[in-house]
C-alpha cells in the first residue's frame, strides 16, 4: 500500500492556517497522480480490459503499463479477472472495482476542463452523451440541501472528524 510523504499541504480552515498531516488530495495523488495512470483509467472507463488493447490505446511502454496496472490492482482500483482464448495461455483482464468507478467524476472533470481550455479549434475530441436520451452529460456540484454550488467561493472548508494538523501530530494529539 501507499506510504505518504510527511511534507503535507497547508490548509486554511476558518481563520486558522496550518499544515494538514493527512490531506485526502495528497493521498489521492500518491495513488493516481501520474499521466499513465489516468490514461489507463480512461481506457478502463471506456470498457478496455486487456493489456494489449490498453497498450495500443494509451501508447504506454510495456513496462510502464505493467507497473501501472500492478499498482492500480494493489491499491484496489482494478481487479484481475482471468480469461483464456482458445489455444492460448491464461491471461488477466483488468476490471474497475467500486473504488475505481468512484473516480469517474474526477476524471470527467479533468476532461471537461481540458475540453474548455485545451481542445483544438474544432472542439473536443470526445463528447459524452446520456445513453438513454442522447443529451450532453454535464457535471454539477450540489450541497446536501440541493443548492447548486458553482465554484470555490461558495464553499467553506471546515475541520472534519479525521483532521490531523502537523502540530497535533507532533504533540501526539488525537487521531494518531
PDB file of C-alpha atoms in Angstrom:
ATOM      1  CA  UNK A   1       0.000   0.000   0.000  1.00  0.00           C
ATOM      2  CA  UNK A   2       0.961   3.608  -0.317  1.00  0.00           C
ATOM      3  CA  UNK A   3       3.162   5.470   2.115  1.00  0.00           C
ATOM      4  CA  UNK A   4       2.614   9.183   2.412  1.00  0.00           C
ATOM      5  CA  UNK A   5       5.166  11.959   2.485  1.00  0.00           C
ATOM      6  CA  UNK A   6       5.408  13.939   5.731  1.00  0.00           C
ATOM      7  CA  UNK A   7       5.534  17.216   3.761  1.00  0.00           C
ATOM      8  CA  UNK A   8       1.773  17.775   3.584  1.00  0.00           C
ATOM      9  CA  UNK A   9      -0.381  20.603   2.273  1.00  0.00           C
ATOM     10  CA  UNK A  10      -1.211  23.804   4.132  1.00  0.00           C
ATOM     11  CA  UNK A  11      -4.890  24.360   4.787  1.00  0.00           C
ATOM     12  CA  UNK A  12      -6.884  27.361   5.832  1.00  0.00           C
ATOM     13  CA  UNK A  13      -9.880  26.328   7.927  1.00  0.00           C
ATOM     14  CA  UNK A  14     -11.877  29.206   9.277  1.00  0.00           C
ATOM     15  CA  UNK A  15      -9.315  31.772  10.393  1.00  0.00           C
ATOM     16  CA  UNK A  16      -6.588  29.233  11.233  1.00  0.00           C
ATOM     17  CA  UNK A  17      -3.853  28.362   8.777  1.00  0.00           C
ATOM     18  CA  UNK A  18      -1.849  25.180   9.340  1.00  0.00           C
ATOM     19  CA  UNK A  19      -0.458  22.106   7.624  1.00  0.00           C
ATOM     20  CA  UNK A  20      -2.790  19.145   7.192  1.00  0.00           C
ATOM     21  CA  UNK A  21      -0.986  15.946   8.118  1.00  0.00           C
ATOM     22  CA  UNK A  22      -3.474  13.605   6.397  1.00  0.00           C
ATOM     23  CA  UNK A  23      -4.636  15.550   3.305  1.00  0.00           C
ATOM     24  CA  UNK A  24      -7.037  13.485   1.164  1.00  0.00           C
ATOM     25  CA  UNK A  25      -5.987  15.246  -2.043  1.00  0.00           C
ATOM     26  CA  UNK A  26      -2.318  14.469  -1.449  1.00  0.00           C
ATOM     27  CA  UNK A  27      -3.093  10.848  -0.592  1.00  0.00           C
ATOM     28  CA  UNK A  28      -5.204  10.510  -3.743  1.00  0.00           C
ATOM     29  CA  UNK A  29      -2.434  11.949  -5.895  1.00  0.00           C
ATOM     30  CA  UNK A  30       0.003   9.460  -4.344  1.00  0.00           C
ATOM     31  CA  UNK A  31      -2.185   6.734  -5.902  1.00  0.00           C
ATOM     32  CA  UNK A  32      -3.401   8.245  -9.195  1.00  0.00           C
ATOM     33  CA  UNK A  33      -1.414  11.436  -9.779  1.00  0.00           C
ATOM     34  CA  UNK A  34       0.544  10.331 -12.820  1.00  0.00           C
ATOM     35  CA  UNK A  35      -0.218  10.620 -16.556  1.00  0.00           C
ATOM     36  CA  UNK A  36      -0.163   6.920 -17.434  1.00  0.00           C
ATOM     37  CA  UNK A  37      -2.419   6.056 -14.502  1.00  0.00           C
ATOM     38  CA  UNK A  38      -5.087   8.470 -15.721  1.00  0.00           C
ATOM     39  CA  UNK A  39      -4.799   7.132 -19.270  1.00  0.00           C
ATOM     40  CA  UNK A  40      -5.216   3.556 -18.021  1.00  0.00           C
ATOM     41  CA  UNK A  41      -8.286   4.627 -16.045  1.00  0.00           C
ATOM     42  CA  UNK A  42      -9.663   6.467 -19.104  1.00  0.00           C
ATOM     43  CA  UNK A  43      -9.452   3.249 -21.103  1.00  0.00           C
ATOM     44  CA  UNK A  44     -10.941   1.169 -18.283  1.00  0.00           C
ATOM     45  CA  UNK A  45     -13.928   3.543 -18.132  1.00  0.00           C
ATOM     46  CA  UNK A  46     -14.380   3.060 -21.878  1.00  0.00           C
ATOM     47  CA  UNK A  47     -14.503  -0.715 -21.416  1.00  0.00           C
ATOM     48  CA  UNK A  48     -10.936  -1.642 -22.378  1.00  0.00           C
ATOM     49  CA  UNK A  49      -9.857  -4.573 -20.218  1.00  0.00           C
ATOM     50  CA  UNK A  50      -6.929  -6.332 -21.854  1.00  0.00           C
ATOM     51  CA  UNK A  51      -3.258  -5.402 -21.665  1.00  0.00           C
ATOM     52  CA  UNK A  52      -2.593  -5.299 -25.422  1.00  0.00           C
ATOM     53  CA  UNK A  53      -5.685  -3.174 -26.022  1.00  0.00           C
ATOM     54  CA  UNK A  54      -4.703  -0.745 -23.253  1.00  0.00           C
ATOM     55  CA  UNK A  55      -1.186  -0.513 -24.612  1.00  0.00           C
ATOM     56  CA  UNK A  56      -2.467   0.248 -28.107  1.00  0.00           C
ATOM     57  CA  UNK A  57      -4.946   2.862 -26.836  1.00  0.00           C
ATOM     58  CA  UNK A  58      -2.570   4.647 -24.437  1.00  0.00           C
ATOM     59  CA  UNK A  59       0.757   4.261 -26.236  1.00  0.00           C
ATOM     60  CA  UNK A  60       2.351   3.388 -22.896  1.00  0.00           C
ATOM     61  CA  UNK A  61       5.616   1.438 -22.969  1.00  0.00           C
ATOM     62  CA  UNK A  62       5.064  -2.191 -21.927  1.00  0.00           C
ATOM     63  CA  UNK A  63       6.996  -1.893 -18.633  1.00  0.00           C
ATOM     64  CA  UNK A  64       5.229   1.346 -17.691  1.00  0.00           C
ATOM     65  CA  UNK A  65       1.784  -0.105 -18.401  1.00  0.00           C
ATOM     66  CA  UNK A  66       2.597  -3.273 -16.486  1.00  0.00           C
ATOM     67  CA  UNK A  67       3.752  -1.239 -13.476  1.00  0.00           C
ATOM     68  CA  UNK A  68       0.652   0.999 -13.574  1.00  0.00           C
ATOM     69  CA  UNK A  69      -1.736  -1.946 -13.805  1.00  0.00           C
ATOM     70  CA  UNK A  70       0.045  -3.702 -10.936  1.00  0.00           C
ATOM     71  CA  UNK A  71      -0.179  -0.551  -8.805  1.00  0.00           C
ATOM     72  CA  UNK A  72      -3.865   0.002  -9.589  1.00  0.00           C
ATOM     73  CA  UNK A  73      -4.606  -3.614  -8.595  1.00  0.00           C
ATOM     74  CA  UNK A  74      -2.558  -3.255  -5.380  1.00  0.00           C
ATOM     75  CA  UNK A  75      -4.380  -0.031  -4.489  1.00  0.00           C
ATOM     76  CA  UNK A  76      -7.780  -1.630  -5.123  1.00  0.00           C
ATOM     77  CA  UNK A  77      -8.912   0.418  -8.158  1.00  0.00           C
ATOM     78  CA  UNK A  78      -8.707  -2.505 -10.582  1.00  0.00           C
ATOM     79  CA  UNK A  79      -9.048  -6.246 -10.117  1.00  0.00           C
ATOM     80  CA  UNK A  80      -7.643  -9.019 -12.254  1.00  0.00           C
ATOM     81  CA  UNK A  81     -10.056 -11.453 -13.877  1.00  0.00           C
ATOM     82  CA  UNK A  82      -8.530 -14.450 -15.655  1.00  0.00           C
ATOM     83  CA  UNK A  83      -9.532 -15.357 -19.206  1.00  0.00           C
ATOM     84  CA  UNK A  84      -8.251 -17.768 -21.860  1.00  0.00           C
ATOM     85  CA  UNK A  85      -8.626 -17.523 -25.611  1.00  0.00           C
ATOM     86  CA  UNK A  86      -8.888 -20.938 -27.343  1.00  0.00           C
ATOM     87  CA  UNK A  87      -5.422 -22.394 -27.784  1.00  0.00           C
ATOM     88  CA  UNK A  88      -3.760 -19.634 -25.737  1.00  0.00           C
ATOM     89  CA  UNK A  89      -2.347 -19.424 -22.215  1.00  0.00           C
ATOM     90  CA  UNK A  90      -4.360 -17.937 -19.369  1.00  0.00           C
ATOM     91  CA  UNK A  91      -4.188 -14.143 -19.152  1.00  0.00           C
ATOM     92  CA  UNK A  92      -5.766 -11.463 -16.995  1.00  0.00           C
ATOM     93  CA  UNK A  93      -8.272  -8.756 -17.796  1.00  0.00           C
ATOM     94  CA  UNK A  94      -8.386  -5.631 -15.660  1.00  0.00           C
ATOM     95  CA  UNK A  95     -11.769  -4.513 -14.400  1.00  0.00           C
ATOM     96  CA  UNK A  96     -12.708  -1.487 -12.356  1.00  0.00           C
ATOM     97  CA  UNK A  97     -13.669  -2.042  -8.730  1.00  0.00           C
ATOM     98  CA  UNK A  98     -16.169   0.206  -6.959  1.00  0.00           C
ATOM     99  CA  UNK A  99     -13.202   2.215  -5.694  1.00  0.00           C
ATOM    100  CA  UNK A 100     -12.054   2.706  -9.286  1.00  0.00           C
ATOM    101  CA  UNK A 101     -15.552   3.504 -10.556  1.00  0.00           C
ATOM    102  CA  UNK A 102     -15.847   6.210  -7.910  1.00  0.00           C
ATOM    103  CA  UNK A 103     -13.050   8.132  -9.701  1.00  0.00           C
ATOM    104  CA  UNK A 104     -15.245   8.642 -12.778  1.00  0.00           C
ATOM    105  CA  UNK A 105     -16.497  12.131 -11.791  1.00  0.00           C
ATOM    106  CA  UNK A 106     -12.918  13.291 -11.105  1.00  0.00           C
ATOM    107  CA  UNK A 107     -11.639  12.009 -14.449  1.00  0.00           C
ATOM    108  CA  UNK A 108     -14.588  13.546 -16.272  1.00  0.00           C
ATOM    109  CA  UNK A 109     -13.972  16.883 -14.514  1.00  0.00           C
ATOM    110  CA  UNK A 110     -10.411  16.820 -15.873  1.00  0.00           C
ATOM    111  CA  UNK A 111     -11.728  16.015 -19.336  1.00  0.00           C
ATOM    112  CA  UNK A 112     -14.283  18.848 -19.233  1.00  0.00           C
ATOM    113  CA  UNK A 113     -11.577  21.276 -18.100  1.00  0.00           C
ATOM    114  CA  UNK A 114      -9.319  20.135 -20.946  1.00  0.00           C
ATOM    115  CA  UNK A 115     -12.203  20.467 -23.413  1.00  0.00           C
ATOM    116  CA  UNK A 116     -12.807  24.027 -22.249  1.00  0.00           C
ATOM    117  CA  UNK A 117      -9.219  25.269 -22.161  1.00  0.00           C
ATOM    118  CA  UNK A 118      -7.045  22.944 -24.237  1.00  0.00           C
ATOM    119  CA  UNK A 119      -9.164  21.492 -27.067  1.00  0.00           C
ATOM    120  CA  UNK A 120      -8.350  22.167 -30.712  1.00  0.00           C
ATOM    121  CA  UNK A 121     -10.289  24.899 -32.518  1.00  0.00           C
ATOM    122  CA  UNK A 122     -12.589  22.227 -33.956  1.00  0.00           C
ATOM    123  CA  UNK A 123     -13.725  21.329 -30.460  1.00  0.00           C
ATOM    124  CA  UNK A 124     -13.303  18.457 -28.012  1.00  0.00           C
ATOM    125  CA  UNK A 125     -12.272  15.050 -29.342  1.00  0.00           C
ATOM    126  CA  UNK A 126     -14.964  13.153 -27.394  1.00  0.00           C
ATOM    127  CA  UNK A 127     -18.496  14.187 -26.471  1.00  0.00           C
ATOM    128  CA  UNK A 128     -20.226  12.492 -23.560  1.00  0.00           C
ATOM    129  CA  UNK A 129     -23.919  11.824 -24.020  1.00  0.00           C
ATOM    130  CA  UNK A 130     -26.536  10.098 -21.892  1.00  0.00           C
ATOM    131  CA  UNK A 131     -27.069   6.609 -23.304  1.00  0.00           C
ATOM    132  CA  UNK A 132     -30.839   6.692 -22.746  1.00  0.00           C
ATOM    133  CA  UNK A 133     -31.734  10.087 -24.271  1.00  0.00           C
ATOM    134  CA  UNK A 134     -28.648  11.301 -26.125  1.00  0.00           C
ATOM    135  CA  UNK A 135     -28.366  14.618 -24.242  1.00  0.00           C
ATOM    136  CA  UNK A 136     -24.927  16.008 -23.384  1.00  0.00           C
ATOM    137  CA  UNK A 137     -23.599  14.988 -19.978  1.00  0.00           C
ATOM    138  CA  UNK A 138     -22.826  17.892 -17.647  1.00  0.00           C
ATOM    139  CA  UNK A 139     -21.235  17.957 -14.227  1.00  0.00           C
ATOM    140  CA  UNK A 140     -22.729  19.944 -11.372  1.00  0.00           C
ATOM    141  CA  UNK A 141     -21.948  20.242  -7.700  1.00  0.00           C
ATOM    142  CA  UNK A 142     -24.762  20.454  -5.194  1.00  0.00           C
ATOM    143  CA  UNK A 143     -24.834  20.715  -1.439  1.00  0.00           C
ATOM    144  CA  UNK A 144     -26.782  18.170   0.621  1.00  0.00           C
ATOM    145  CA  UNK A 145     -29.792  20.543   0.546  1.00  0.00           C
ATOM    146  CA  UNK A 146     -29.827  20.533  -3.277  1.00  0.00           C
ATOM    147  CA  UNK A 147     -28.391  24.006  -3.928  1.00  0.00           C
ATOM    148  CA  UNK A 148     -26.078  24.263  -6.942  1.00  0.00           C
ATOM    149  CA  UNK A 149     -22.506  25.185  -5.987  1.00  0.00           C
ATOM    150  CA  UNK A 150     -20.810  26.994  -8.867  1.00  0.00           C
ATOM    151  CA  UNK A 151     -17.302  27.476  -7.510  1.00  0.00           C
ATOM    152  CA  UNK A 152     -14.871  27.570  -4.619  1.00  0.00           C
ATOM    153  CA  UNK A 153     -16.104  30.957  -3.364  1.00  0.00           C
ATOM    154  CA  UNK A 154     -19.361  29.243  -2.405  1.00  0.00           C
ATOM    155  CA  UNK A 155     -17.620  26.610  -0.266  1.00  0.00           C
ATOM    156  CA  UNK A 156     -16.380  26.920   3.301  1.00  0.00           C
ATOM    157  CA  UNK A 157     -13.807  24.334   4.415  1.00  0.00           C
ATOM    158  CA  UNK A 158     -14.368  23.143   7.977  1.00  0.00           C
ATOM    159  CA  UNK A 159     -12.362  20.724  10.093  1.00  0.00           C
ATOM    160  CA  UNK A 160     -13.503  17.144   9.585  1.00  0.00           C
ATOM    161  CA  UNK A 161     -13.550  14.383  12.190  1.00  0.00           C
ATOM    162  CA  UNK A 162     -10.289  12.906  10.899  1.00  0.00           C
ATOM    163  CA  UNK A 163      -8.284  16.132  10.657  1.00  0.00           C
ATOM    164  CA  UNK A 164      -4.730  15.911  11.920  1.00  0.00           C
ATOM    165  CA  UNK A 165      -2.614  19.015  11.657  1.00  0.00           C
ATOM    166  CA  UNK A 166       1.164  18.746  11.727  1.00  0.00           C
ATOM    167  CA  UNK A 167       1.122  20.488  15.128  1.00  0.00           C
ATOM    168  CA  UNK A 168      -1.385  17.952  16.527  1.00  0.00           C
ATOM    169  CA  UNK A 169       0.646  15.035  15.178  1.00  0.00           C
ATOM    170  CA  UNK A 170       3.897  16.369  16.714  1.00  0.00           C
ATOM    171  CA  UNK A 171       2.176  16.822  20.077  1.00  0.00           C
ATOM    172  CA  UNK A 172       0.813  13.268  19.966  1.00  0.00           C
ATOM    173  CA  UNK A 173      -2.767  14.520  19.741  1.00  0.00           C
ATOM    174  CA  UNK A 174      -5.966  12.777  18.725  1.00  0.00           C
ATOM    175  CA  UNK A 175      -6.108  10.729  15.563  1.00  0.00           C
ATOM    176  CA  UNK A 176      -2.709   9.048  15.980  1.00  0.00           C
TER     177      UNK A 176
END
